[in-house]
GROMACS .gro file of C-alpha atoms in nm:
model
  355
    1MET     CA    1   0.969  13.675  10.286
    2SER     CA    2   1.061  13.639   9.920
    3TYR     CA    3   0.935  13.434   9.627
    4GLN     CA    4   1.127  13.266   9.347
    5VAL     CA    5   1.011  13.341   8.995
    6THR     CA    6   1.133  13.132   8.701
    7ILE     CA    7   1.108  13.310   8.367
    8GLU     CA    8   1.044  13.101   8.057
    9PRO     CA    9   1.174  13.051   7.794
   10THR     CA   10   1.512  13.173   7.924
   11GLY     CA   11   1.504  12.981   8.252
   12GLU     CA   12   1.631  13.282   8.449
   13ILE     CA   13   1.533  13.296   8.816
   14VAL     CA   14   1.445  13.614   9.005
   15GLU     CA   15   1.396  13.658   9.379
   16VAL     CA   16   1.101  13.890   9.451
   17GLU     CA   17   1.061  14.040   9.797
   18GLU     CA   18   0.715  14.062   9.949
   19GLY     CA   19   0.548  14.383   9.828
   20GLN     CA   20   0.793  14.423   9.538
   21SER     CA   21   0.673  14.416   9.178
   22LEU     CA   22   0.803  14.144   8.950
   23LEU     CA   23   0.940  14.402   8.705
   24ASP     CA   24   1.132  14.594   8.971
   25ALA     CA   25   1.287  14.275   9.107
   26ALA     CA   26   1.393  14.158   8.763
   27LEU     CA   27   1.555  14.485   8.662
   28ARG     CA   28   1.741  14.513   8.990
   29GLN     CA   29   1.886  14.166   8.932
   30GLY     CA   30   1.996  14.242   8.578
   31VAL     CA   31   1.715  14.043   8.415
   32TRP     CA   32   1.540  14.231   8.137
   33LEU     CA   33   1.167  14.207   8.081
   34PRO     CA   34   0.997  14.415   7.809
   35PHE     CA   35   0.820  14.720   7.955
   36ALA     CA   36   0.732  15.080   7.877
   37CYS     CA   37   0.512  15.290   8.107
   38GLY     CA   38   0.597  15.110   8.431
   39HIS     CA   39   0.259  15.182   8.593
   40GLY     CA   40   0.007  14.943   8.442
   41THR     CA   41  -0.139  15.137   8.152
   42CYS     CA   42   0.035  15.020   7.834
   43GLY     CA   43   0.037  14.640   7.859
   44THR     CA   44   0.390  14.603   7.724
   45CYS     CA   45   0.513  14.402   8.025
   46LYS     CA   46   0.238  14.139   8.000
   47VAL     CA   47   0.342  13.792   8.118
   48GLN     CA   48   0.150  13.471   8.174
   49VAL     CA   49   0.161  13.290   8.508
   50LEU     CA   50   0.202  12.919   8.432
   51GLU     CA   51   0.245  12.802   8.791
   52GLY     CA   52   0.172  12.974   9.121
   53GLU     CA   53  -0.034  13.275   9.225
   54ALA     CA   54   0.019  13.647   9.170
   55GLU     CA   55  -0.213  13.940   9.238
   56VAL     CA   56  -0.311  14.168   8.953
   57GLY     CA   57  -0.231  14.496   9.131
   58ASP     CA   58  -0.317  14.830   8.970
   59ALA     CA   59  -0.327  14.706   8.611
   60SER     CA   60  -0.554  14.911   8.388
   61PRO     CA   61  -0.860  14.720   8.262
   62PHE     CA   62  -0.768  14.842   7.914
   63ALA     CA   63  -0.410  14.709   7.938
   64LEU     CA   64  -0.518  14.379   8.095
   65LEU     CA   65  -0.861  14.255   7.993
   66ASP     CA   66  -1.083  14.047   8.222
   67MET     CA   67  -1.044  13.749   7.989
   68GLU     CA   68  -0.665  13.779   8.008
   69ARG     CA   69  -0.674  13.797   8.387
   70ASP     CA   70  -0.876  13.477   8.396
   71GLU     CA   71  -0.614  13.311   8.173
   72GLY     CA   72  -0.336  13.398   8.417
   73TYR     CA   73  -0.191  13.702   8.245
   74ARG     CA   74  -0.040  13.974   8.462
   75LEU     CA   75   0.150  14.300   8.408
   76ALA     CA   76   0.501  14.262   8.550
   77CYS     CA   77   0.510  14.626   8.660
   78CYS     CA   78   0.201  14.579   8.880
   79CYS     CA   79   0.187  14.216   8.983
   80HIS     CA   80   0.313  14.093   9.319
   81PRO     CA   81   0.379  13.719   9.363
   82GLU     CA   82   0.186  13.540   9.635
   83SER     CA   83   0.388  13.218   9.592
   84ASP     CA   84   0.678  13.088   9.388
   85LEU     CA   85   0.598  13.134   9.019
   86VAL     CA   86   0.677  13.008   8.675
   87ILE     CA   87   0.593  13.270   8.413
   88GLU     CA   88   0.622  13.299   8.038
   89ALA     CA   89   0.741  13.631   7.896
   90ASP     CA   90   0.803  13.760   7.545
   91VAL     CA   91   1.179  13.789   7.598
   92ASP     CA   92   1.425  13.792   7.312
   93GLU     CA   93   1.779  13.741   7.437
   94ASP     CA   94   2.011  14.007   7.297
   95PRO     CA   95   2.381  13.915   7.303
   96ASP     CA   96   2.476  14.283   7.319
   97PHE     CA   97   2.274  14.357   7.633
   98ALA     CA   98   2.509  14.392   7.931
   99GLY     CA   99   2.233  14.353   8.191
  100HIS     CA  100   2.361  14.605   8.445
  101PRO     CA  101   2.135  14.577   8.752
  102VAL     CA  102   1.912  14.873   8.835
  103GLN     CA  103   2.015  15.050   9.157
  104ASP     CA  104   1.902  15.352   9.358
  105TRP     CA  105   2.130  15.656   9.370
  106GLN     CA  106   2.164  15.991   9.541
  107ALA     CA  107   2.321  16.269   9.337
  108THR     CA  108   2.428  16.631   9.365
  109VAL     CA  109   2.358  16.879   9.086
  110SER     CA  110   2.710  16.978   8.979
  111ALA     CA  111   2.633  17.202   8.678
  112ILE     CA  112   2.344  17.347   8.478
  113THR     CA  113   2.396  17.473   8.122
  114GLU     CA  114   2.136  17.636   7.900
  115LEU     CA  115   2.161  17.463   7.561
  116THR     CA  116   1.864  17.620   7.381
  117PRO     CA  117   1.572  17.840   7.488
  118THR     CA  118   1.387  17.522   7.597
  119ILE     CA  119   1.660  17.263   7.667
  120ARG     CA  120   1.913  17.262   7.948
  121GLU     CA  121   2.188  17.021   8.042
  122ILE     CA  122   2.185  16.904   8.403
  123ARG     CA  123   2.491  16.726   8.537
  124LEU     CA  124   2.446  16.495   8.836
  125ARG     CA  125   2.742  16.380   9.044
  126LEU     CA  126   2.659  16.042   9.196
  127ASP     CA  127   2.744  15.944   9.552
  128GLY     CA  128   2.979  15.648   9.584
  129GLU     CA  129   3.091  15.449   9.284
  130GLY     CA  130   2.977  15.541   8.938
  131MET     CA  131   2.681  15.384   8.760
  132ALA     CA  132   2.762  15.107   8.515
  133PHE     CA  133   2.545  15.154   8.207
  134GLN     CA  134   2.539  15.110   7.832
  135ALA     CA  135   2.546  15.421   7.617
  136GLY     CA  136   2.188  15.496   7.516
  137GLN     CA  137   2.023  15.385   7.841
  138TYR     CA  138   1.826  15.612   8.074
  139ILE     CA  139   1.751  15.684   8.439
  140ASN     CA  140   1.432  15.749   8.634
  141LEU     CA  141   1.459  16.078   8.823
  142GLN     CA  142   1.258  16.176   9.130
  143VAL     CA  143   1.156  16.542   9.102
  144PRO     CA  144   1.068  16.712   9.433
  145GLY     CA  145   0.696  16.775   9.470
  146VAL     CA  146   0.606  16.566   9.165
  147GLU     CA  147   0.441  16.226   9.197
  148GLY     CA  148   0.625  15.930   9.049
  149THR     CA  149   0.947  15.952   8.847
  150ARG     CA  150   1.045  16.091   8.509
  151ALA     CA  151   1.272  15.915   8.259
  152PHE     CA  152   1.568  16.096   8.103
  153SER     CA  153   1.834  15.953   7.874
  154ILE     CA  154   2.197  15.974   7.979
  155ALA     CA  155   2.387  16.205   7.743
  156SER     CA  156   2.735  16.140   7.884
  157PRO     CA  157   2.938  15.829   7.791
  158PRO     CA  158   2.981  15.527   8.022
  159ALA     CA  159   3.345  15.625   8.081
  160GLU     CA  160   3.213  15.922   8.282
  161SER     CA  161   3.012  15.697   8.512
  162GLY     CA  162   3.050  15.914   8.823
  163GLU     CA  163   2.872  16.216   8.672
  164LEU     CA  164   2.571  16.186   8.445
  165ALA     CA  165   2.457  16.448   8.195
  166LEU     CA  166   2.087  16.487   8.112
  167HIS     CA  167   1.932  16.701   7.837
  168VAL     CA  168   1.597  16.822   7.972
  169ARG     CA  169   1.345  16.997   7.750
  170LYS     CA  170   1.087  17.215   7.922
  171VAL     CA  171   0.743  17.075   7.841
  172GLU     CA  172   0.453  17.321   7.839
  173GLY     CA  173   0.237  17.236   8.141
  174GLY     CA  174   0.477  16.968   8.260
  175ALA     CA  175   0.526  16.988   8.635
  176ALA     CA  176   0.854  16.793   8.638
  177THR     CA  177   1.034  16.967   8.354
  178THR     CA  178   0.908  17.309   8.467
  179TRP     CA  179   1.055  17.250   8.814
  180LEU     CA  180   1.384  17.131   8.665
  181HIS     CA  181   1.403  17.447   8.453
  182GLU     CA  182   1.274  17.705   8.697
  183GLN     CA  183   1.368  17.587   9.046
  184LEU     CA  184   1.661  17.346   9.025
  185GLU     CA  185   1.992  17.489   9.143
  186VAL     CA  186   2.351  17.371   9.153
  187GLY     CA  187   2.421  17.191   9.480
  188GLN     CA  188   2.072  17.047   9.523
  189ARG     CA  189   2.029  16.677   9.592
  190LEU     CA  190   1.817  16.446   9.379
  191ALA     CA  191   1.729  16.077   9.392
  192LEU     CA  192   1.731  15.854   9.086
  193SER     CA  193   1.745  15.492   8.977
  194GLY     CA  194   1.897  15.319   8.678
  195PRO     CA  195   2.011  15.216   8.430
  196TYR     CA  196   1.706  15.125   8.221
  197GLY     CA  197   1.637  15.056   7.857
  198GLN     CA  198   1.718  14.847   7.551
  199PHE     CA  199   1.842  15.137   7.338
  200PHE     CA  200   2.214  15.075   7.288
  201VAL     CA  201   2.461  15.004   7.009
  202ARG     CA  202   2.461  14.644   6.890
  203ARG     CA  203   2.837  14.604   6.893
  204SER     CA  204   2.829  14.247   6.763
  205ASP     CA  205   2.703  14.380   6.429
  206PRO     CA  206   2.987  14.548   6.233
  207LYS     CA  207   2.761  14.748   6.000
  208ASP     CA  208   2.818  15.123   5.970
  209VAL     CA  209   2.591  15.330   6.193
  210ILE     CA  210   2.334  15.602   6.125
  211PHE     CA  211   2.199  15.821   6.405
  212ILE     CA  212   1.893  16.041   6.349
  213ALA     CA  213   1.808  16.275   6.636
  214GLY     CA  214   1.566  16.560   6.699
  215GLY     CA  215   1.542  16.805   6.990
  216SER     CA  216   1.657  16.669   7.325
  217GLY     CA  217   1.656  16.328   7.157
  218LEU     CA  218   2.021  16.404   7.085
  219SER     CA  219   2.106  16.286   7.438
  220SER     CA  220   2.123  15.910   7.375
  221PRO     CA  221   2.300  15.936   7.038
  222GLU     CA  222   2.554  16.174   7.192
  223SER     CA  223   2.642  15.917   7.458
  224MET     CA  224   2.656  15.637   7.201
  225ILE     CA  225   2.872  15.834   6.957
  226LEU     CA  226   3.120  15.943   7.225
  227ASP     CA  227   3.143  15.583   7.342
  228LEU     CA  228   3.201  15.447   6.990
  229LEU     CA  229   3.463  15.708   6.902
  230ALA     CA  230   3.653  15.635   7.223
  231ASP     CA  231   3.702  15.271   7.120
  232PRO     CA  232   4.028  15.242   6.920
  233GLU     CA  233   3.929  14.896   6.795
  234ASP     CA  234   3.598  15.010   6.646
  235SER     CA  235   3.632  15.105   6.280
  236ARG     CA  236   3.271  15.137   6.165
  237ARG     CA  237   3.166  15.462   6.002
  238ILE     CA  238   2.923  15.680   6.198
  239THR     CA  239   2.687  15.942   6.057
  240LEU     CA  240   2.481  16.173   6.279
  241PHE     CA  241   2.182  16.364   6.142
  242GLN     CA  242   2.063  16.625   6.392
  243GLY     CA  243   1.739  16.811   6.331
  244ALA     CA  244   1.602  17.137   6.472
  245ARG     CA  245   1.367  17.413   6.365
  246HIS     CA  246   1.613  17.702   6.365
  247LEU     CA  247   1.969  17.774   6.473
  248ALA     CA  248   1.897  17.861   6.837
  249GLU     CA  249   1.753  17.511   6.886
  250LEU     CA  250   2.054  17.333   6.732
  251TYR     CA  251   2.283  17.260   7.023
  252HIS     CA  252   2.628  17.100   7.053
  253ARG     CA  253   2.692  17.176   6.687
  254GLU     CA  254   3.048  17.288   6.758
  255ARG     CA  255   3.117  16.969   6.955
  256PHE     CA  256   3.014  16.744   6.669
  257GLU     CA  257   3.192  16.953   6.407
  258ARG     CA  258   3.509  16.917   6.616
  259LEU     CA  259   3.458  16.541   6.646
  260ALA     CA  260   3.407  16.517   6.270
  261ALA     CA  261   3.736  16.701   6.216
  262GLU     CA  262   3.917  16.471   6.460
  263HIS     CA  263   3.770  16.139   6.341
  264GLU     CA  264   3.766  16.053   5.972
  265ARG     CA  265   3.500  15.787   6.029
  266PHE     CA  266   3.249  16.031   6.181
  267THR     CA  267   3.024  16.253   5.968
  268TYR     CA  268   2.793  16.520   6.109
  269VAL     CA  269   2.493  16.656   5.916
  270PRO     CA  270   2.277  16.919   6.090
  271ALA     CA  271   1.941  17.015   5.938
  272LEU     CA  272   1.706  17.307   6.005
  273ASN     CA  273   1.347  17.285   5.884
  274ALA     CA  274   1.253  17.650   5.954
  275PRO     CA  275   1.571  17.862   5.968
  276LEU     CA  276   1.529  18.230   6.050
  277ASP     CA  277   1.666  18.505   5.828
  278ASP     CA  278   1.911  18.602   6.104
  279ASP     CA  279   2.046  18.246   6.114
  280ALA     CA  280   2.230  18.295   5.783
  281TRP     CA  281   2.206  17.919   5.752
  282ASP     CA  282   2.396  17.758   5.464
  283GLY     CA  283   2.345  17.397   5.569
  284PHE     CA  284   2.065  17.155   5.483
  285VAL     CA  285   1.715  17.303   5.495
  286GLY     CA  286   1.437  17.053   5.559
  287PHE     CA  287   1.341  16.778   5.799
  288VAL     CA  288   1.612  16.559   5.943
  289HIS     CA  289   1.495  16.243   5.765
  290ASP     CA  290   1.513  16.435   5.434
  291ALA     CA  291   1.874  16.520   5.516
  292ALA     CA  292   1.945  16.149   5.559
  293ILE     CA  293   1.776  16.067   5.227
  294ALA     CA  294   1.980  16.332   5.048
  295HIS     CA  295   2.309  16.228   5.206
  296PHE     CA  296   2.269  15.857   5.129
  297LYS     CA  297   2.081  15.912   4.803
  298GLY     CA  298   1.788  15.719   4.943
  299ARG     CA  299   1.979  15.393   4.999
  300PHE     CA  300   2.036  15.280   5.358
  301SER     CA  301   2.105  14.906   5.325
  302GLU     CA  302   2.401  14.757   5.514
  303HIS     CA  303   2.363  15.003   5.805
  304LYS     CA  304   2.231  14.995   6.160
  305ALA     CA  305   2.008  15.294   6.239
  306TYR     CA  306   1.935  15.445   6.580
  307LEU     CA  307   1.653  15.699   6.602
  308CYS     CA  308   1.578  15.923   6.898
  309GLY     CA  309   1.327  16.205   6.919
  310PRO     CA  310   0.957  16.295   6.912
  311PRO     CA  311   0.712  16.044   6.759
  312PRO     CA  312   0.649  16.235   6.431
  313MET     CA  313   1.024  16.245   6.362
  314ILE     CA  314   1.060  15.875   6.445
  315ASP     CA  315   0.771  15.777   6.218
  316ALA     CA  316   0.905  15.983   5.925
  317ALA     CA  317   1.255  15.843   5.971
  318ILE     CA  318   1.130  15.483   5.982
  319THR     CA  319   0.940  15.534   5.658
  320ALA     CA  320   1.244  15.685   5.489
  321LEU     CA  321   1.479  15.411   5.607
  322MET     CA  322   1.249  15.127   5.507
  323GLN     CA  323   1.187  15.281   5.167
  324GLY     CA  324   1.565  15.291   5.136
  325ARG     CA  325   1.593  14.914   5.195
  326LEU     CA  326   1.669  14.911   5.567
  327PHE     CA  327   1.451  14.672   5.759
  328GLU     CA  328   1.316  14.614   6.108
  329ARG     CA  329   1.609  14.412   6.243
  330ASP     CA  330   1.847  14.702   6.178
  331ILE     CA  331   1.635  14.991   6.310
  332HIS     CA  332   1.635  15.073   6.681
  333MET     CA  333   1.454  15.366   6.836
  334GLU     CA  334   1.379  15.574   7.141
  335ARG     CA  335   1.054  15.773   7.129
  336PHE     CA  336   1.031  16.085   7.346
  337LEU     CA  337   0.674  16.144   7.465
  338THR     CA  338   0.545  16.460   7.629
  339ALA     CA  339   0.247  16.538   7.850
  340ALA     CA  340   0.035  16.570   7.538
  341ASP     CA  341   0.117  16.209   7.461
  342GLY     CA  342   0.019  16.098   7.809
  343ALA     CA  343   0.369  16.062   7.951
  344GLU     CA  344   0.518  16.393   8.051
  345GLY     CA  345   0.888  16.411   7.998
  346GLY     CA  346   0.905  16.038   7.955
  347GLN     CA  347   1.036  15.806   7.695
  348ARG     CA  348   0.980  15.457   7.573
  349SER     CA  349   1.251  15.225   7.454
  350ALA     CA  350   1.143  15.009   7.165
  351LEU     CA  351   1.219  14.790   6.878
  352PHE     CA  352   0.917  14.740   6.659
  353LYS     CA  353   0.791  14.436   6.847
  354ARG     CA  354   0.946  14.509   7.186
  355ILE     CA  355   0.915  14.812   7.413
   0.00000   0.00000   0.00000
């Protein structure tokens, strides 16, 4: 049995199988609903049932208050329709969103490369046809012996759809990332689903592009930059600011220096905030947002900015960009949260008002 759910104000219709969550059904049919945690604790995917009945499911009482439940609000990630529904969701249609349906995949680990002392690249060769995705999106990976899934951005460009690259940082005390660093071997099989996320280049906007990345947050920008540079009809200028503590943690530097030499419209600015004496570093010393301020002399207007990395880096970069006259509509971000933030190895796609 299935139920038909009409989503207002867009009028899109989703078929939800019995026992399937509303969010899962929507994503698998290429219909985007705002969400973050995916398991009922953040409240981002809150919708209001206007017609019909839907059970609350495992929604946290903090994410969905008793008063809201009485008023017909549900969390799309937890709720299961009990009849046909009409719901209202806080959906902003984005003309640049391709809406590739989420699918399940089986993959073989084809290569593992140590990028830094704490970050490794894992390449996954997908069975069957390649995954259609937008550069900047992510997958949910099932890690053997670990409950649930973990989200990792795709670092490879969409043109390489048959083999996905992930940049995985080992999180202290994180069961999933520890397994992926200490036990994963080439040839092993893993299950995943995707693509997910609203972090992608807004191609309809011709403004020049700024990327600010820290740590393994380089993954999404790397995919987006490779995709942009491969488009012969795209002429916008691209600037990447990559931050790390010291030289051993600054990975793919040679790749981006080569791309900068090959493409006049691409500029690469690495920054180290705590270089070691042995690094013999002659580049920018300071935090990555300070490198952006110095490069653009504090003026960022007429750009689109894409930020990806840990929350403190994101917050500092937002402050710098807004002080430099870049506003909410032109800043897009991907926050990487660790176990200490309550979401081991995970990430949350967001604009300021949408996650």
